[in-house]
Backbone as JSON Lines, residues from 0, in Angstrom:
{"i":0,"aa":"X","n":[-71.03,-58.69,190.87],"ca":[-70.94,-58.75,189.46],"c":[-72.08,-58.4,188.95]}
{"i":1,"aa":"X","n":[-72.0,-57.59,187.68],"ca":[-73.17,-57.25,186.88],"c":[-73.42,-58.15,185.92]}
{"i":2,"aa":"X","n":[-74.63,-58.64,185.67],"ca":[-74.98,-59.57,184.58],"c":[-75.08,-58.67,183.25]}
{"i":3,"aa":"X","n":[-74.51,-59.14,182.22],"ca":[-74.66,-58.48,180.92],"c":[-75.79,-59.13,180.14]}
{"i":4,"aa":"X","n":[-76.6,-58.09,179.58],"ca":[-77.86,-58.51,178.85],"c":[-77.44,-58.86,177.45]}
{"i":5,"aa":"X","n":[-77.7,-60.17,177.13],"ca":[-77.25,-60.66,175.79],"c":[-78.47,-60.88,174.81]}
{"i":6,"aa":"X","n":[-79.16,-59.86,174.61],"ca":[-80.29,-59.95,173.69],"c":[-79.86,-59.83,172.17]}
{"i":7,"aa":"X","n":[-80.43,-60.61,171.36],"ca":[-80.1,-60.43,169.92],"c":[-80.85,-59.19,169.41]}
{"i":8,"aa":"X","n":[-80.13,-58.29,168.83],"ca":[-80.77,-57.03,168.36],"c":[-81.01,-57.26,166.95]}
{"i":9,"aa":"X","n":[-82.2,-56.94,166.36],"ca":[-82.53,-57.04,164.99],"c":[-83.18,-55.73,164.57]}
{"i":10,"aa":"X","n":[-83.59,-55.75,163.26],"ca":[-84.28,-54.4,162.85],"c":[-85.74,-54.57,163.27]}
{"i":11,"aa":"X","n":[-86.21,-53.33,163.57],"ca":[-87.66,-53.33,163.86],"c":[-88.36,-53.11,162.66]}
{"i":12,"aa":"X","n":[-89.71,-53.48,162.6],"ca":[-90.55,-53.27,161.53],"c":[-90.51,-51.95,160.9]}
{"i":13,"aa":"X","n":[-90.53,-50.89,161.69],"ca":[-90.51,-49.47,161.39],"c":[-89.1,-49.29,160.52]}
{"i":14,"aa":"X","n":[-88.02,-49.83,161.03],"ca":[-86.75,-49.62,160.27],"c":[-86.78,-50.2,158.98]}
{"i":15,"aa":"X","n":[-87.36,-51.42,158.97],"ca":[-87.4,-52.18,157.67],"c":[-88.33,-51.49,156.62]}
{"i":16,"aa":"X","n":[-89.51,-50.91,157.08],"ca":[-90.46,-50.08,156.26],"c":[-89.7,-48.81,155.81]}
{"i":17,"aa":"X","n":[-88.91,-48.17,156.55],"ca":[-88.24,-47.01,156.22],"c":[-87.25,-47.41,155.01]}
{"i":18,"aa":"X","n":[-86.49,-48.35,155.25],"ca":[-85.46,-48.8,154.22],"c":[-86.19,-49.21,152.88]}
{"i":19,"aa":"X","n":[-87.39,-49.87,153.0],"ca":[-87.99,-50.17,151.79],"c":[-88.48,-48.97,151.0]}
{"i":20,"aa":"X","n":[-89.05,-47.89,151.86],"ca":[-89.56,-46.66,151.18],"c":[-88.42,-46.05,150.49]}
{"i":21,"aa":"X","n":[-87.19,-46.0,151.12],"ca":[-85.89,-45.21,150.52],"c":[-85.63,-46.11,149.18]}
{"i":22,"aa":"X","n":[-85.61,-47.39,149.28],"ca":[-85.16,-48.17,148.02],"c":[-86.26,-47.86,147.04]}
{"i":23,"aa":"X","n":[-87.45,-47.78,147.33],"ca":[-88.57,-47.56,146.38],"c":[-88.36,-46.2,145.73]}
{"i":24,"aa":"X","n":[-88.1,-45.18,146.59],"ca":[-87.86,-43.82,145.98],"c":[-86.57,-43.76,145.0]}
{"i":25,"aa":"X","n":[-85.54,-44.56,145.5],"ca":[-84.36,-44.53,144.52],"c":[-84.7,-45.28,143.1]}
{"i":26,"aa":"X","n":[-85.4,-46.34,143.11],"ca":[-85.93,-47.11,141.96],"c":[-86.66,-46.16,141.17]}
{"i":27,"aa":"X","n":[-87.63,-45.47,141.69],"ca":[-88.47,-44.53,141.15],"c":[-87.75,-43.46,140.34]}
{"i":28,"aa":"X","n":[-86.77,-43.06,140.77],"ca":[-85.9,-41.77,140.19],"c":[-84.93,-42.45,139.2]}
{"i":29,"aa":"X","n":[-84.34,-43.73,139.45],"ca":[-83.31,-44.19,138.46],"c":[-84.06,-44.9,137.32]}
{"i":30,"aa":"X","n":[-85.06,-45.63,137.6],"ca":[-85.57,-46.49,136.54],"c":[-86.05,-45.82,135.22]}
{"i":31,"aa":"X","n":[-86.62,-44.67,135.33],"ca":[-87.09,-43.88,134.1],"c":[-85.88,-43.37,133.33]}
{"i":32,"aa":"X","n":[-84.78,-42.88,133.95],"ca":[-83.64,-42.54,133.21],"c":[-82.94,-43.77,132.58]}
{"i":33,"aa":"X","n":[-82.84,-44.86,133.26],"ca":[-82.34,-46.15,132.68],"c":[-82.99,-46.5,131.5]}
{"i":34,"aa":"X","n":[-84.43,-46.59,131.53],"ca":[-85.06,-46.97,130.31],"c":[-85.08,-46.07,129.24]}
{"i":35,"aa":"X","n":[-84.88,-44.78,129.56],"ca":[-84.65,-43.71,128.53],"c":[-83.39,-43.91,127.78]}
{"i":36,"aa":"X","n":[-82.25,-44.39,128.54],"ca":[-81.03,-44.67,127.89],"c":[-81.09,-46.1,127.01]}
{"i":37,"aa":"X","n":[-81.92,-46.77,127.47],"ca":[-82.1,-48.09,126.58],"c":[-82.55,-47.68,125.18]}
{"i":38,"aa":"X","n":[-83.53,-46.85,125.14],"ca":[-84.16,-46.32,123.95],"c":[-83.09,-45.58,123.02]}
{"i":39,"aa":"X","n":[-82.16,-44.82,123.65],"ca":[-81.23,-44.12,122.95],"c":[-80.12,-45.11,122.44]}
{"i":40,"aa":"X","n":[-79.91,-46.16,123.13],"ca":[-78.95,-47.12,122.66],"c":[-79.33,-47.84,121.52]}
{"i":41,"aa":"X","n":[-80.63,-48.11,121.42],"ca":[-81.28,-48.83,120.31],"c":[-81.13,-47.89,119.06]}
{"i":42,"aa":"X","n":[-81.44,-46.6,119.19],"ca":[-81.24,-45.55,117.97],"c":[-79.78,-45.69,117.64]}
{"i":43,"aa":"X","n":[-78.89,-45.63,118.53],"ca":[-77.52,-45.44,118.15],"c":[-77.11,-46.81,117.49]}
{"i":44,"aa":"X","n":[-77.66,-47.9,117.98],"ca":[-77.29,-49.2,117.25],"c":[-77.72,-49.13,115.88]}
{"i":45,"aa":"X","n":[-78.93,-48.81,115.61],"ca":[-79.6,-48.7,114.16],"c":[-78.53,-47.73,113.28]}
{"i":46,"aa":"X","n":[-78.35,-46.7,113.89],"ca":[-77.23,-45.81,113.08],"c":[-76.15,-46.46,112.72]}
{"i":47,"aa":"X","n":[-75.49,-47.1,113.68],"ca":[-74.22,-47.91,113.48],"c":[-74.35,-48.94,112.49]}
{"i":48,"aa":"X","n":[-75.38,-49.75,112.59],"ca":[-75.74,-50.88,111.54],"c":[-75.91,-50.22,110.31]}
{"i":49,"aa":"X","n":[-76.67,-49.25,110.07],"ca":[-76.82,-48.6,108.79],"c":[-75.57,-48.11,108.23]}
{"i":50,"aa":"X","n":[-74.65,-47.55,108.97],"ca":[-73.24,-47.06,108.53],"c":[-72.4,-48.27,107.95]}
{"i":51,"aa":"X","n":[-72.58,-49.38,108.77],"ca":[-71.73,-50.56,108.37],"c":[-72.41,-51.21,107.19]}
{"i":52,"aa":"X","n":[-73.69,-51.26,106.98],"ca":[-74.34,-51.78,105.76],"c":[-73.98,-50.87,104.4]}
{"i":53,"aa":"X","n":[-73.97,-49.47,104.76],"ca":[-73.68,-48.67,103.78],"c":[-72.28,-48.77,103.22]}
{"i":54,"aa":"X","n":[-71.32,-49.11,104.04],"ca":[-69.94,-49.34,103.62],"c":[-69.99,-50.64,102.72]}
{"i":55,"aa":"X","n":[-70.62,-51.68,103.33],"ca":[-70.7,-52.86,102.35],"c":[-71.37,-52.68,100.91]}
{"i":56,"aa":"X","n":[-72.52,-51.86,100.98],"ca":[-72.91,-51.58,99.71],"c":[-72.18,-50.67,98.73]}
{"i":57,"aa":"X","n":[-71.52,-49.86,99.25],"ca":[-70.54,-48.97,98.51],"c":[-69.42,-49.95,97.89]}
{"i":58,"aa":"X","n":[-68.92,-50.86,98.77],"ca":[-67.97,-51.78,98.23],"c":[-68.46,-52.66,97.14]}
{"i":59,"aa":"X","n":[-69.77,-53.1,97.18],"ca":[-70.41,-53.81,96.17],"c":[-70.45,-52.99,94.86]}
{"i":60,"aa":"X","n":[-70.82,-51.72,95.1],"ca":[-70.86,-50.82,93.85],"c":[-69.44,-50.73,93.12]}
{"i":61,"aa":"X","n":[-68.49,-50.55,94.0],"ca":[-67.07,-50.5,93.4],"c":[-66.62,-51.76,92.69]}
{"i":62,"aa":"X","n":[-67.05,-52.91,93.16],"ca":[-66.7,-54.11,92.49],"c":[-67.63,-54.27,91.18]}
{"i":63,"aa":"X","n":[-68.81,-53.91,91.18],"ca":[-69.63,-54.36,90.19],"c":[-70.25,-53.24,89.4]}
{"i":64,"aa":"X","n":[-69.89,-52.0,89.7],"ca":[-70.14,-50.88,88.91],"c":[-71.55,-50.42,89.07]}
{"i":65,"aa":"X","n":[-72.32,-50.98,89.96],"ca":[-73.83,-50.51,90.21],"c":[-74.2,-51.01,91.69]}
{"i":66,"aa":"X","n":[-75.07,-50.34,92.21],"ca":[-75.6,-50.75,93.42],"c":[-76.55,-51.9,93.28]}
{"i":67,"aa":"X","n":[-76.86,-52.79,94.29],"ca":[-77.72,-53.87,94.15],"c":[-79.18,-53.21,93.84]}
{"i":68,"aa":"X","n":[-79.8,-53.86,93.12],"ca":[-81.3,-53.43,92.82],"c":[-82.24,-53.72,94.01]}
{"i":69,"aa":"X","n":[-83.31,-53.0,94.12],"ca":[-84.3,-53.2,95.14],"c":[-84.61,-54.59,95.36]}
{"i":70,"aa":"X","n":[-84.76,-55.29,94.23],"ca":[-85.17,-56.81,94.13],"c":[-84.09,-57.57,94.85]}
{"i":71,"aa":"X","n":[-82.82,-57.28,94.52],"ca":[-81.71,-58.04,95.1],"c":[-81.62,-57.82,96.5]}
{"i":72,"aa":"X","n":[-81.88,-56.47,96.95],"ca":[-81.81,-56.18,98.3],"c":[-80.4,-56.32,99.04]}
{"i":73,"aa":"X","n":[-80.4,-56.4,100.23],"ca":[-79.19,-56.54,101.14],"c":[-78.75,-57.99,100.89]}
{"i":74,"aa":"X","n":[-79.6,-58.97,100.41],"ca":[-78.96,-60.25,100.23],"c":[-77.83,-60.23,99.31]}
{"i":75,"aa":"X","n":[-77.84,-59.4,98.4],"ca":[-76.68,-59.33,97.38],"c":[-75.42,-59.04,97.96]}
{"i":76,"aa":"X","n":[-75.36,-58.78,99.2],"ca":[-74.09,-58.38,100.03],"c":[-73.49,-59.74,100.43]}
{"i":77,"aa":"X","n":[-74.28,-60.9,100.57],"ca":[-73.92,-62.08,100.98],"c":[-73.86,-63.29,100.04]}
{"i":78,"aa":"X","n":[-74.83,-63.15,99.08],"ca":[-75.14,-64.17,98.12],"c":[-74.83,-63.48,96.67]}
{"i":79,"aa":"X","n":[-74.07,-64.12,95.92],"ca":[-73.82,-63.53,94.54],"c":[-75.14,-63.44,93.63]}
{"i":80,"aa":"X","n":[-75.5,-62.38,93.19],"ca":[-76.7,-62.29,92.12],"c":[-76.1,-62.88,90.79]}
{"i":81,"aa":"X","n":[-77.12,-63.44,90.02],"ca":[-76.85,-63.87,88.72],"c":[-76.31,-62.93,87.76]}
{"i":82,"aa":"X","n":[-76.7,-61.65,87.94],"ca":[-76.31,-60.58,86.98],"c":[-75.2,-59.78,87.56]}
{"i":83,"aa":"X","n":[-74.25,-60.34,88.43],"ca":[-73.16,-59.54,88.87],"c":[-71.83,-60.31,88.72]}
{"i":84,"aa":"X","n":[-71.29,-60.35,87.53],"ca":[-70.11,-61.15,87.23],"c":[-68.9,-60.9,87.93]}
{"i":85,"aa":"X","n":[-68.76,-59.59,88.32],"ca":[-67.55,-58.93,88.95],"c":[-67.73,-59.23,90.65]}
{"i":86,"aa":"X","n":[-68.8,-59.74,90.96],"ca":[-69.04,-59.8,92.53],"c":[-67.84,-60.57,93.18]}
{"i":87,"aa":"X","n":[-67.37,-59.75,94.29],"ca":[-66.2,-60.16,94.94],"c":[-66.46,-60.34,96.39]}
{"i":88,"aa":"X","n":[-67.69,-60.86,96.83],"ca":[-68.02,-60.84,98.18],"c":[-67.76,-62.2,98.81]}
{"i":89,"aa":"X","n":[-68.33,-62.3,99.97],"ca":[-69.36,-61.59,100.46],"c":[-68.93,-60.33,101.06]}
{"i":90,"aa":"X","n":[-69.9,-59.37,101.14],"ca":[-69.32,-58.06,101.6],"c":[-69.74,-57.95,102.98]}
{"i":91,"aa":"X","n":[-70.51,-58.96,103.64],"ca":[-70.81,-58.97,105.03],"c":[-70.38,-60.4,105.42]}
{"i":92,"aa":"X","n":[-69.88,-60.57,106.71],"ca":[-69.66,-61.91,107.25],"c":[-70.97,-62.76,107.29]}
{"i":93,"aa":"X","n":[-71.98,-62.24,107.6],"ca":[-73.3,-62.97,107.71],"c":[-74.35,-62.17,107.23]}
{"i":94,"aa":"X","n":[-75.52,-62.75,107.15],"ca":[-76.72,-62.05,106.62],"c":[-76.89,-60.53,107.28]}
{"i":95,"aa":"X","n":[-77.48,-59.73,106.56],"ca":[-77.74,-58.31,107.1],"c":[-78.55,-58.57,108.4]}
{"i":96,"aa":"X","n":[-78.15,-57.87,109.54],"ca":[-78.99,-57.93,110.72],"c":[-80.21,-57.32,110.75]}
{"i":97,"aa":"X","n":[-81.01,-57.68,111.69],"ca":[-82.38,-56.92,111.81],"c":[-82.02,-55.71,112.56]}
{"i":98,"aa":"X","n":[-82.93,-54.77,112.43],"ca":[-82.86,-53.63,113.26],"c":[-82.99,-53.87,114.8]}
{"i":99,"aa":"X","n":[-82.64,-52.92,115.65],"ca":[-82.77,-53.28,117.15],"c":[-84.16,-53.63,117.57]}
{"i":100,"aa":"X","n":[-85.2,-53.38,116.69],"ca":[-86.62,-53.7,117.18],"c":[-87.11,-54.93,116.43]}
{"i":101,"aa":"X","n":[-86.14,-55.64,115.71],"ca":[-86.38,-57.0,115.27],"c":[-86.89,-57.02,113.79]}
{"i":102,"aa":"X","n":[-86.8,-55.81,113.19],"ca":[-87.47,-55.81,111.9],"c":[-86.22,-55.66,110.77]}
{"i":103,"aa":"X","n":[-86.58,-56.02,109.55],"ca":[-85.58,-56.01,108.45],"c":[-85.28,-54.51,108.04]}
{"i":104,"aa":"X","n":[-84.19,-54.25,107.75],"ca":[-83.96,-52.92,107.22],"c":[-84.43,-52.86,105.8]}
{"i":105,"aa":"X","n":[-84.88,-51.61,105.26],"ca":[-85.49,-51.47,104.07],"c":[-84.44,-50.98,103.18]}
{"i":106,"aa":"X","n":[-84.33,-51.43,101.98],"ca":[-83.36,-50.93,101.01],"c":[-84.2,-50.74,99.63]}
{"i":107,"aa":"X","n":[-83.97,-49.52,99.19],"ca":[-84.47,-49.06,97.91],"c":[-83.52,-48.5,96.98]}
{"i":108,"aa":"X","n":[-83.43,-48.92,95.68],"ca":[-82.44,-48.43,94.81],"c":[-83.18,-48.13,93.5]}
{"i":109,"aa":"X","n":[-83.29,-47.09,92.95],"ca":[-82.77,-45.72,93.54],"c":[-83.59,-45.33,94.71]}
{"i":110,"aa":"X","n":[-83.04,-44.26,95.4],"ca":[-83.77,-44.02,96.69],"c":[-84.61,-42.75,96.53]}
{"i":111,"aa":"X","n":[-85.4,-42.42,97.54],"ca":[-86.25,-41.22,97.55],"c":[-85.46,-40.09,98.19]}
{"i":112,"aa":"X","n":[-84.65,-40.41,99.22],"ca":[-83.99,-39.42,100.09],"c":[-82.56,-39.23,99.53]}
{"i":113,"aa":"X","n":[-81.89,-40.21,99.2],"ca":[-80.55,-40.35,98.76],"c":[-80.64,-40.85,97.26]}
{"i":114,"aa":"X","n":[-79.94,-40.11,96.21],"ca":[-80.24,-40.41,94.87],"c":[-79.92,-41.8,94.56]}
{"i":115,"aa":"X","n":[-78.76,-42.43,95.02],"ca":[-78.37,-43.74,94.73],"c":[-79.25,-44.93,95.35]}
{"i":116,"aa":"X","n":[-79.4,-44.87,96.56],"ca":[-80.27,-45.78,97.32],"c":[-80.62,-45.35,98.77]}
{"i":117,"aa":"X","n":[-81.75,-45.87,99.36],"ca":[-82.21,-45.46,100.75],"c":[-81.95,-46.88,101.5]}
{"i":118,"aa":"X","n":[-81.51,-46.72,102.67],"ca":[-81.25,-47.78,103.66],"c":[-81.98,-47.15,104.92]}
{"i":119,"aa":"X","n":[-83.04,-47.86,105.38],"ca":[-83.61,-47.32,106.56],"c":[-84.28,-48.43,107.46]}
{"i":120,"aa":"X","n":[-84.46,-47.96,108.67],"ca":[-85.31,-48.63,109.69],"c":[-86.38,-47.75,110.01]}
{"i":121,"aa":"X","n":[-87.61,-48.21,110.18],"ca":[-88.85,-47.38,110.52],"c":[-88.96,-47.12,111.88]}
{"i":122,"aa":"X","n":[-87.92,-47.42,112.68],"ca":[-87.93,-47.07,114.15],"c":[-88.62,-48.12,115.03]}
{"i":123,"aa":"X","n":[-88.92,-47.75,116.28],"ca":[-89.59,-48.7,117.16],"c":[-90.99,-49.02,116.75]}
{"i":124,"aa":"X","n":[-91.75,-47.99,116.23],"ca":[-93.05,-48.33,115.88],"c":[-93.4,-49.05,114.57]}
{"i":125,"aa":"X","n":[-92.15,-49.15,113.79],"ca":[-92.4,-49.76,112.53],"c":[-93.2,-49.26,111.49]}
{"i":126,"aa":"X","n":[-93.47,-47.94,111.68],"ca":[-94.32,-47.11,110.7],"c":[-93.57,-45.92,110.16]}
{"i":127,"aa":"X","n":[-93.72,-45.48,108.98],"ca":[-93.09,-44.33,108.42],"c":[-93.41,-43.11,109.31]}
{"i":128,"aa":"X","n":[-92.35,-42.25,109.44],"ca":[-92.43,-40.98,110.15],"c":[-92.19,-41.21,111.57]}
{"i":129,"aa":"X","n":[-92.79,-40.4,112.38],"ca":[-92.59,-40.47,113.83],"c":[-91.62,-39.64,114.37]}
{"i":130,"aa":"X","n":[-91.5,-39.57,115.81],"ca":[-90.67,-38.75,116.51],"c":[-89.96,-39.74,117.55]}
{"i":131,"aa":"X","n":[-88.79,-39.13,118.07],"ca":[-88.1,-39.97,119.05],"c":[-87.71,-41.34,118.46]}
{"i":132,"aa":"X","n":[-87.94,-42.29,119.5],"ca":[-87.55,-43.79,119.13],"c":[-88.37,-44.22,117.99]}
{"i":133,"aa":"X","n":[-89.52,-43.64,117.61],"ca":[-90.34,-43.99,116.55],"c":[-89.96,-43.38,115.19]}
{"i":134,"aa":"X","n":[-88.97,-42.61,115.18],"ca":[-88.55,-41.89,114.02],"c":[-87.9,-42.85,113.06]}
{"i":135,"aa":"X","n":[-87.9,-42.49,111.71],"ca":[-87.26,-43.33,110.73],"c":[-85.76,-43.03,110.8]}
{"i":136,"aa":"X","n":[-84.96,-44.0,110.71],"ca":[-83.46,-43.82,110.78],"c":[-82.91,-44.23,109.46]}
{"i":137,"aa":"X","n":[-82.2,-43.35,108.73],"ca":[-81.74,-43.66,107.32],"c":[-80.39,-43.24,107.08]}
{"i":138,"aa":"X","n":[-79.94,-43.62,105.8],"ca":[-78.66,-43.19,105.47],"c":[-78.59,-41.8,104.75]}
{"i":139,"aa":"X","n":[-79.57,-40.92,105.0],"ca":[-79.48,-39.73,104.31],"c":[-79.38,-38.59,105.49]}
């Protein structure tokens, strides 16, 4: 009778190193694309929020005959201003959200880009102008 050799077979150090190198290469290729998409999703979120806020501002104008003033700002969509007797809000379920980068949206009436009002985010860098994720996003 022949004795069977019952050795536990495991991975060698070389096999583990090769597997780690392959995983590292995959992460190196996938991670930049993943983070690029995160930036795109923040820009898309800002555009959608601006569109939603624009609808609320337009509804405010329909009820009150004028847009909120710059001083009243977006707070006029959730809290009745003293000089808005026909206010039929709140026009938002809760306070205006911050942009995806954690900063308040800027509201100006009358606007510089749009005759009635401007609603904008200064983008990732929080400064006027810029390109890509740092570009201003507005209702114009």
